[in-house]
mmCIF file of C-alpha atoms and ligand atoms in Angstrom:
data_model
loop_
_atom_site.group_PDB
_atom_site.id
_atom_site.type_symbol
_atom_site.label_atom_id
_atom_site.label_comp_id
_atom_site.label_asym_id
_atom_site.label_seq_id
_atom_site.Cartn_x
_atom_site.Cartn_y
_atom_site.Cartn_z
ATOM 1 C CA MET A 1 4.161 -19.855 3.560
ATOM 2 C CA THR A 2 4.373 -21.351 0.098
ATOM 3 C CA THR A 3 3.430 -20.000 -3.289
ATOM 4 C CA SER A 4 -0.063 -21.268 -3.525
ATOM 5 C CA THR A 5 -2.833 -21.832 -5.997
ATOM 6 C CA ALA A 6 -5.288 -21.272 -3.142
ATOM 7 C CA PRO A 7 -8.119 -18.966 -4.121
ATOM 8 C CA LEU A 8 -7.952 -15.356 -3.056
ATOM 9 C CA PRO A 9 -10.720 -14.749 -0.486
ATOM 10 C CA ILE A 10 -13.019 -12.087 -1.925
ATOM 11 C CA GLN A 11 -15.521 -9.786 -0.241
ATOM 12 C CA ALA A 12 -17.847 -8.021 -2.686
ATOM 13 C CA CYS A 13 -18.781 -4.604 -1.365
ATOM 14 C CA SER A 14 -19.130 -0.987 -2.367
ATOM 15 C CA PRO A 15 -16.125 1.328 -2.009
ATOM 16 C CA ALA A 16 -17.824 2.981 0.983
ATOM 17 C CA GLU A 17 -18.434 -0.385 2.669
ATOM 18 C CA ALA A 18 -14.847 -1.432 2.015
ATOM 19 C CA ALA A 19 -13.551 1.805 3.546
ATOM 20 C CA ARG A 20 -15.659 1.305 6.663
ATOM 21 C CA GLU A 21 -14.663 -2.350 7.008
ATOM 22 C CA VAL A 22 -10.935 -1.706 6.650
ATOM 23 C CA ALA A 23 -11.005 1.349 8.924
ATOM 24 C CA ARG A 24 -12.907 -0.675 11.518
ATOM 25 C CA GLU A 25 -10.310 -3.467 11.398
ATOM 26 C CA ILE A 26 -7.497 -0.951 11.729
ATOM 27 C CA ALA A 27 -9.225 0.748 14.665
ATOM 28 C CA VAL A 28 -9.667 -2.597 16.452
ATOM 29 C CA LEU A 29 -5.981 -3.367 15.891
ATOM 30 C CA ILE A 30 -4.899 0.037 17.214
ATOM 31 C CA ARG A 31 -7.026 -0.332 20.352
ATOM 32 C CA GLU A 32 -5.911 -3.924 20.991
ATOM 33 C CA ARG A 33 -2.286 -2.917 20.658
ATOM 34 C CA ARG A 34 -2.706 0.061 22.930
ATOM 35 C CA ALA A 35 -4.319 -2.117 25.582
ATOM 36 C CA ALA A 36 -1.228 -4.325 25.336
ATOM 37 C CA GLY A 37 1.104 -1.311 25.553
ATOM 38 C CA ARG A 38 2.326 -1.827 21.994
ATOM 39 C CA MET A 39 2.485 0.017 18.700
ATOM 40 C CA ALA A 40 0.245 -0.934 15.774
ATOM 41 C CA VAL A 41 2.379 -1.166 12.617
ATOM 42 C CA LEU A 42 0.567 -0.366 9.387
ATOM 43 C CA CYS A 43 1.696 -0.681 5.774
ATOM 44 C CA LEU A 44 -0.072 1.988 3.712
ATOM 45 C CA PRO A 45 -0.652 2.669 0.010
ATOM 46 C CA THR A 46 -1.217 5.779 -2.087
ATOM 47 C CA GLY A 47 -3.359 6.160 -5.229
ATOM 48 C CA ARG A 48 -7.088 6.784 -5.564
ATOM 49 C CA THR A 49 -8.207 3.526 -3.996
ATOM 50 C CA PRO A 50 -7.372 4.072 -0.285
ATOM 51 C CA LEU A 51 -8.740 7.614 -0.004
ATOM 52 C CA GLY A 52 -12.036 6.442 1.481
ATOM 53 C CA VAL A 53 -10.176 4.516 4.185
ATOM 54 C CA TYR A 54 -8.164 7.599 5.137
ATOM 55 C CA ASP A 55 -11.344 9.705 5.256
ATOM 56 C CA GLU A 56 -13.041 7.117 7.460
ATOM 57 C CA LEU A 57 -10.082 6.925 9.874
ATOM 58 C CA VAL A 58 -10.090 10.729 10.129
ATOM 59 C CA ARG A 59 -13.796 10.569 10.904
ATOM 60 C CA MET A 60 -13.230 7.908 13.564
ATOM 61 C CA GLN A 61 -10.624 10.084 15.244
ATOM 62 C CA ARG A 62 -13.096 12.975 15.335
ATOM 63 C CA ASP A 63 -16.280 11.101 16.230
ATOM 64 C CA GLU A 64 -15.077 8.000 18.057
ATOM 65 C CA ALA A 65 -11.934 9.221 19.818
ATOM 66 C CA LEU A 66 -9.711 6.888 17.825
ATOM 67 C CA ASP A 67 -6.204 7.706 19.039
ATOM 68 C CA PHE A 68 -3.225 7.243 16.678
ATOM 69 C CA ALA A 69 -0.523 7.863 19.279
ATOM 70 C CA ASN A 70 0.535 4.191 19.192
ATOM 71 C CA VAL A 71 0.631 3.882 15.391
ATOM 72 C CA THR A 72 3.705 3.476 13.189
ATOM 73 C CA THR A 73 3.273 3.492 9.413
ATOM 74 C CA PHE A 74 5.435 2.273 6.558
ATOM 75 C CA ASN A 75 4.441 3.274 3.054
ATOM 76 C CA LEU A 76 4.757 0.846 0.197
ATOM 77 C CA ASP A 77 6.741 2.954 -2.222
ATOM 78 C CA GLU A 78 7.958 6.294 -3.562
ATOM 79 C CA PHE A 79 9.021 7.711 -6.917
ATOM 80 C CA LEU A 80 12.751 8.295 -7.287
ATOM 81 C CA GLY A 81 13.892 11.742 -8.304
ATOM 82 C CA LEU A 82 11.162 13.692 -6.528
ATOM 83 C CA PRO A 83 11.846 15.967 -3.574
ATOM 84 C CA PRO A 84 9.461 15.463 -0.638
ATOM 85 C CA GLU A 85 7.508 18.627 -1.491
ATOM 86 C CA HIS A 86 6.849 17.644 -5.108
ATOM 87 C CA PRO A 87 3.060 17.619 -5.701
ATOM 88 C CA GLN A 88 3.222 14.000 -6.900
ATOM 89 C CA SER A 89 5.517 12.648 -4.201
ATOM 90 C CA PHE A 90 3.908 10.031 -1.999
ATOM 91 C CA ARG A 91 5.412 11.793 1.033
ATOM 92 C CA ARG A 92 3.282 14.812 0.191
ATOM 93 C CA TYR A 93 0.210 12.718 -0.651
ATOM 94 C CA MET A 94 0.387 10.983 2.713
ATOM 95 C CA ARG A 95 0.875 14.204 4.632
ATOM 96 C CA GLU A 96 -2.035 15.966 2.937
ATOM 97 C CA ARG A 97 -4.459 13.065 2.679
ATOM 98 C CA PHE A 98 -3.843 11.462 6.043
ATOM 99 C CA PHE A 99 -0.964 12.239 8.397
ATOM 100 C CA ALA A 100 -1.534 15.978 8.882
ATOM 101 C CA ARG A 101 -5.271 15.427 9.225
ATOM 102 C CA ILE A 102 -4.824 13.080 12.198
ATOM 103 C CA GLY A 103 -1.735 14.745 13.650
ATOM 104 C CA LEU A 104 0.465 11.682 13.228
ATOM 105 C CA GLU A 105 4.026 12.335 14.434
ATOM 106 C CA PRO A 106 6.469 12.462 11.479
ATOM 107 C CA THR A 107 8.787 10.237 13.526
ATOM 108 C CA HIS A 108 6.131 7.511 13.321
ATOM 109 C CA THR A 109 5.725 7.654 9.516
ATOM 110 C CA TRP A 110 8.193 5.918 7.236
ATOM 111 C CA ILE A 111 8.241 6.410 3.473
ATOM 112 C CA PRO A 112 11.146 5.513 1.190
ATOM 113 C CA SER A 113 13.022 8.677 0.283
ATOM 114 C CA GLY A 114 12.506 9.927 -3.271
ATOM 115 C CA ASP A 115 15.586 12.099 -3.263
ATOM 116 C CA VAL A 116 18.162 9.749 -1.813
ATOM 117 C CA ALA A 117 21.500 9.966 -3.674
ATOM 118 C CA PRO A 118 21.948 7.133 -6.198
ATOM 119 C CA ALA A 119 24.973 5.784 -4.333
ATOM 120 C CA GLN A 120 22.898 5.561 -1.143
ATOM 121 C CA ILE A 121 19.810 3.801 -2.517
ATOM 122 C CA ALA A 122 20.812 0.243 -1.663
ATOM 123 C CA ALA A 123 21.726 1.229 1.906
ATOM 124 C CA HIS A 124 18.504 3.207 2.226
ATOM 125 C CA CYS A 125 16.462 0.160 1.156
ATOM 126 C CA ALA A 126 18.303 -2.117 3.592
ATOM 127 C CA GLU A 127 17.649 0.438 6.333
ATOM 128 C CA TYR A 128 13.922 0.441 5.478
ATOM 129 C CA GLU A 129 13.807 -3.328 5.948
ATOM 130 C CA ARG A 130 15.654 -2.990 9.258
ATOM 131 C CA GLU A 131 13.199 -0.356 10.494
ATOM 132 C CA ILE A 132 10.253 -2.621 9.680
ATOM 133 C CA ALA A 133 11.904 -5.503 11.508
ATOM 134 C CA ASP A 134 12.797 -3.288 14.485
ATOM 135 C CA ALA A 135 9.154 -2.174 14.674
ATOM 136 C CA GLY A 136 8.224 -5.837 15.122
ATOM 137 C CA GLY A 137 7.076 -6.387 11.529
ATOM 138 C CA LEU A 138 3.955 -5.209 9.740
ATOM 139 C CA ASP A 139 0.683 -5.929 11.508
ATOM 140 C CA TYR A 140 -1.654 -4.864 8.727
ATOM 141 C CA ALA A 141 -0.864 -4.200 5.067
ATOM 142 C CA LEU A 142 -3.402 -2.260 3.030
ATOM 143 C CA LEU A 143 -2.819 -2.506 -0.714
ATOM 144 C CA GLY A 144 -4.197 -1.344 -4.009
ATOM 145 C CA ILE A 145 -3.513 -3.256 -7.184
ATOM 146 C CA GLY A 146 -2.222 -1.828 -10.442
ATOM 147 C CA ARG A 147 -3.778 -2.631 -13.811
ATOM 148 C CA ASN A 148 -0.623 -4.610 -14.537
ATOM 149 C CA GLY A 149 -0.902 -6.620 -11.313
ATOM 150 C CA HIS A 150 1.656 -4.685 -9.327
ATOM 151 C CA ILE A 151 1.471 -4.448 -5.540
ATOM 152 C CA GLY A 152 3.429 -1.503 -4.282
ATOM 153 C CA PHE A 153 5.732 -0.902 -7.231
ATOM 154 C CA ASN A 154 6.492 -4.605 -7.545
ATOM 155 C CA GLU A 155 6.037 -4.574 -11.276
ATOM 156 C CA PRO A 156 5.597 -7.642 -13.521
ATOM 157 C CA GLY A 157 8.784 -9.688 -13.178
ATOM 158 C CA SER A 158 9.106 -9.115 -9.432
ATOM 159 C CA ALA A 159 10.160 -12.192 -7.496
ATOM 160 C CA ARG A 160 8.277 -13.760 -4.596
ATOM 161 C CA ASP A 161 11.340 -13.299 -2.387
ATOM 162 C CA SER A 162 12.034 -9.665 -3.360
ATOM 163 C CA ARG A 163 12.758 -7.111 -0.654
ATOM 164 C CA THR A 164 12.766 -3.315 -0.539
ATOM 165 C CA ARG A 165 14.729 -2.128 -3.560
ATOM 166 C CA GLU A 166 15.046 0.230 -6.492
ATOM 167 C CA VAL A 167 12.880 -0.686 -9.493
ATOM 168 C CA ARG A 168 12.248 0.509 -13.029
ATOM 169 C CA LEU A 169 8.594 1.437 -13.457
ATOM 170 C CA HIS A 170 6.486 -0.526 -15.945
ATOM 171 C CA GLU A 171 4.980 1.304 -18.919
ATOM 172 C CA VAL A 172 1.413 0.745 -17.662
ATOM 173 C CA THR A 173 2.303 2.246 -14.281
ATOM 174 C CA ARG A 174 3.884 5.297 -15.927
ATOM 175 C CA ALA A 175 0.965 5.718 -18.332
ATOM 176 C CA ASP A 176 -1.500 5.573 -15.425
ATOM 177 C CA ALA A 177 0.498 8.278 -13.618
ATOM 178 C CA ALA A 178 0.896 10.516 -16.672
ATOM 179 C CA ARG A 179 -2.245 12.572 -16.175
ATOM 180 C CA ALA A 180 -1.367 13.481 -12.585
ATOM 181 C CA PHE A 181 2.132 14.480 -13.667
ATOM 182 C CA GLY A 182 0.865 16.537 -16.614
ATOM 183 C CA GLY A 183 2.484 14.270 -19.217
ATOM 184 C CA LEU A 184 4.299 10.953 -19.538
ATOM 185 C CA GLU A 185 7.655 12.727 -19.930
ATOM 186 C CA PHE A 186 7.363 14.042 -16.353
ATOM 187 C CA VAL A 187 6.702 10.640 -14.749
ATOM 188 C CA PRO A 188 9.799 9.252 -13.042
ATOM 189 C CA GLU A 189 11.256 6.103 -14.544
ATOM 190 C CA ARG A 190 12.421 4.614 -11.274
ATOM 191 C CA ALA A 191 11.092 4.117 -7.768
ATOM 192 C CA ILE A 192 11.770 2.428 -4.466
ATOM 193 C CA THR A 193 9.298 -0.225 -3.367
ATOM 194 C CA MET A 194 8.844 -2.589 -0.477
ATOM 195 C CA GLY A 195 9.410 -6.081 -1.842
ATOM 196 C CA VAL A 196 6.860 -8.840 -2.378
ATOM 197 C CA ALA A 197 8.333 -10.802 0.535
ATOM 198 C CA THR A 198 8.238 -7.695 2.727
ATOM 199 C CA ILE A 199 4.522 -7.248 2.012
ATOM 200 C CA LEU A 200 3.752 -10.950 2.466
ATOM 201 C CA GLY A 201 5.467 -10.753 5.846
ATOM 202 C CA ALA A 202 2.551 -8.667 7.130
ATOM 203 C CA ARG A 203 0.362 -10.551 9.573
ATOM 204 C CA ARG A 204 -2.806 -9.397 7.780
ATOM 205 C CA VAL A 205 -3.196 -8.207 4.184
ATOM 206 C CA ARG A 206 -6.203 -6.381 2.738
ATOM 207 C CA VAL A 207 -6.399 -5.494 -0.944
ATOM 208 C CA LEU A 208 -8.830 -2.938 -2.357
ATOM 209 C CA ALA A 209 -9.928 -2.770 -6.002
ATOM 210 C CA PHE A 210 -12.733 -0.679 -7.420
ATOM 211 C CA GLY A 211 -14.017 -0.040 -10.923
ATOM 212 C CA ALA A 212 -14.097 -1.831 -14.249
ATOM 213 C CA ASP A 213 -10.461 -0.868 -14.958
ATOM 214 C CA LYS A 214 -9.407 -3.496 -12.402
ATOM 215 C CA ARG A 215 -11.623 -6.286 -13.680
ATOM 216 C CA GLU A 216 -9.199 -8.028 -16.009
ATOM 217 C CA ILE A 217 -6.282 -7.903 -13.571
ATOM 218 C CA LEU A 218 -8.460 -9.238 -10.744
ATOM 219 C CA ARG A 219 -9.471 -12.119 -12.959
ATOM 220 C CA ARG A 220 -5.816 -12.893 -13.670
ATOM 221 C CA THR A 221 -4.882 -12.438 -9.991
ATOM 222 C CA SER A 222 -7.432 -15.101 -9.080
ATOM 223 C CA GLU A 223 -6.937 -17.472 -12.012
ATOM 224 C CA ASP A 224 -3.334 -17.307 -13.262
ATOM 225 C CA THR A 225 -0.722 -19.675 -11.945
ATOM 226 C CA PRO A 226 1.026 -17.621 -9.262
ATOM 227 C CA GLY A 227 4.222 -16.091 -10.570
ATOM 228 C CA PRO A 228 6.141 -12.895 -11.222
ATOM 229 C CA GLN A 229 4.139 -12.069 -14.375
ATOM 230 C CA VAL A 230 1.303 -10.907 -12.086
ATOM 231 C CA PRO A 231 2.896 -10.112 -8.707
ATOM 232 C CA ALA A 232 -0.535 -9.842 -7.035
ATOM 233 C CA THR A 233 -0.937 -13.611 -7.565
ATOM 234 C CA PHE A 234 1.655 -14.085 -4.805
ATOM 235 C CA LEU A 235 -0.968 -12.895 -2.321
ATOM 236 C CA ARG A 236 -2.784 -16.195 -2.735
ATOM 237 C CA GLY A 237 -1.687 -18.457 0.052
ATOM 238 C CA HIS A 238 -1.082 -15.698 2.573
ATOM 239 C CA PRO A 239 -2.698 -16.988 5.782
ATOM 240 C CA ASP A 240 -4.814 -13.864 6.340
ATOM 241 C CA VAL A 241 -5.491 -12.068 3.061
ATOM 242 C CA ARG A 242 -8.757 -10.693 1.693
ATOM 243 C CA LEU A 243 -9.683 -8.762 -1.433
ATOM 244 C CA LEU A 244 -12.437 -6.182 -0.996
ATOM 245 C CA ALA A 245 -13.756 -5.267 -4.429
ATOM 246 C CA ASP A 246 -16.837 -3.690 -5.929
ATOM 247 C CA GLY A 247 -19.167 -5.239 -8.503
ATOM 248 C CA ALA A 248 -17.539 -3.409 -11.396
ATOM 249 C CA ALA A 249 -14.096 -4.758 -10.503
ATOM 250 C CA LEU A 250 -15.483 -8.265 -10.005
ATOM 251 C CA GLY A 251 -17.507 -8.219 -13.207
ATOM 252 C CA ARG A 252 -20.712 -8.971 -11.331
HETATM 253 P P1 PGA B 1 -5.024 3.343 -7.827
HETATM 254 O O1 PGA B 1 -3.590 2.668 -7.912
HETATM 255 O O2 PGA B 1 -5.470 3.216 -6.416
HETATM 256 O O3 PGA B 1 -4.791 4.791 -8.178
HETATM 257 O O4 PGA B 1 -5.899 2.629 -8.794
HETATM 258 C C1 PGA B 1 -3.461 1.353 -7.447
HETATM 259 C C2 PGA B 1 -2.059 0.860 -7.664
HETATM 260 O O5 PGA B 1 -1.426 1.215 -8.667
HETATM 261 O O6 PGA B 1 -1.572 0.087 -6.817
#
């Protein structure tokens, strides 16, 4: 795969349609893998954007007997300095919004640790990469996109070949998180994120973006020369990527 100026394939749809489409693709993957006696390996995001997908997958478990027993998940990122029970930790978000609702085994859910000792962070990140590789790689990466063009916490300046690592959060990312944390001063300054290359290693990548707040960054993601200034531009050229975005985000 090369860094490419190829256009980003776009599907215009409502948030509800996007949630159904992505959940349907994930369900097909899970069932295909189970028929083959294999795990389905998902890369999952937090934030507001994926909530409809999680709700739809919960519904499919209830109404359509979708079985998650053969699913392994790897989350994109986690704030550093937060214990797992912190209300804003992504570990807690995932448990409350998705994992506990579908009864997913904690041993099947990987999230970078927010309270790893500073001296252990590099080893923890290397271990995360090893676990993804040992799982056979990511089958399906679901992503949101930050107003600054981040994917995961790959902030502006992140390299195409970056791997799971500690990062300093960008001011836009921290400002966007400030309300949830009850003030900018409470937002962590550092995080662990899967790298750009880790994400691009997924066999399929789906990006969700809804609302006028995402319009300018989607324009740049589609039009800018791919590079670290807008990490989402690196998605262009992935062999199986699609952006699902609503009219407000697409400016239509
Ligand atoms: P959001 O975050 O879903 O809350 O808009 C997206 C992101 O920062 O990746």
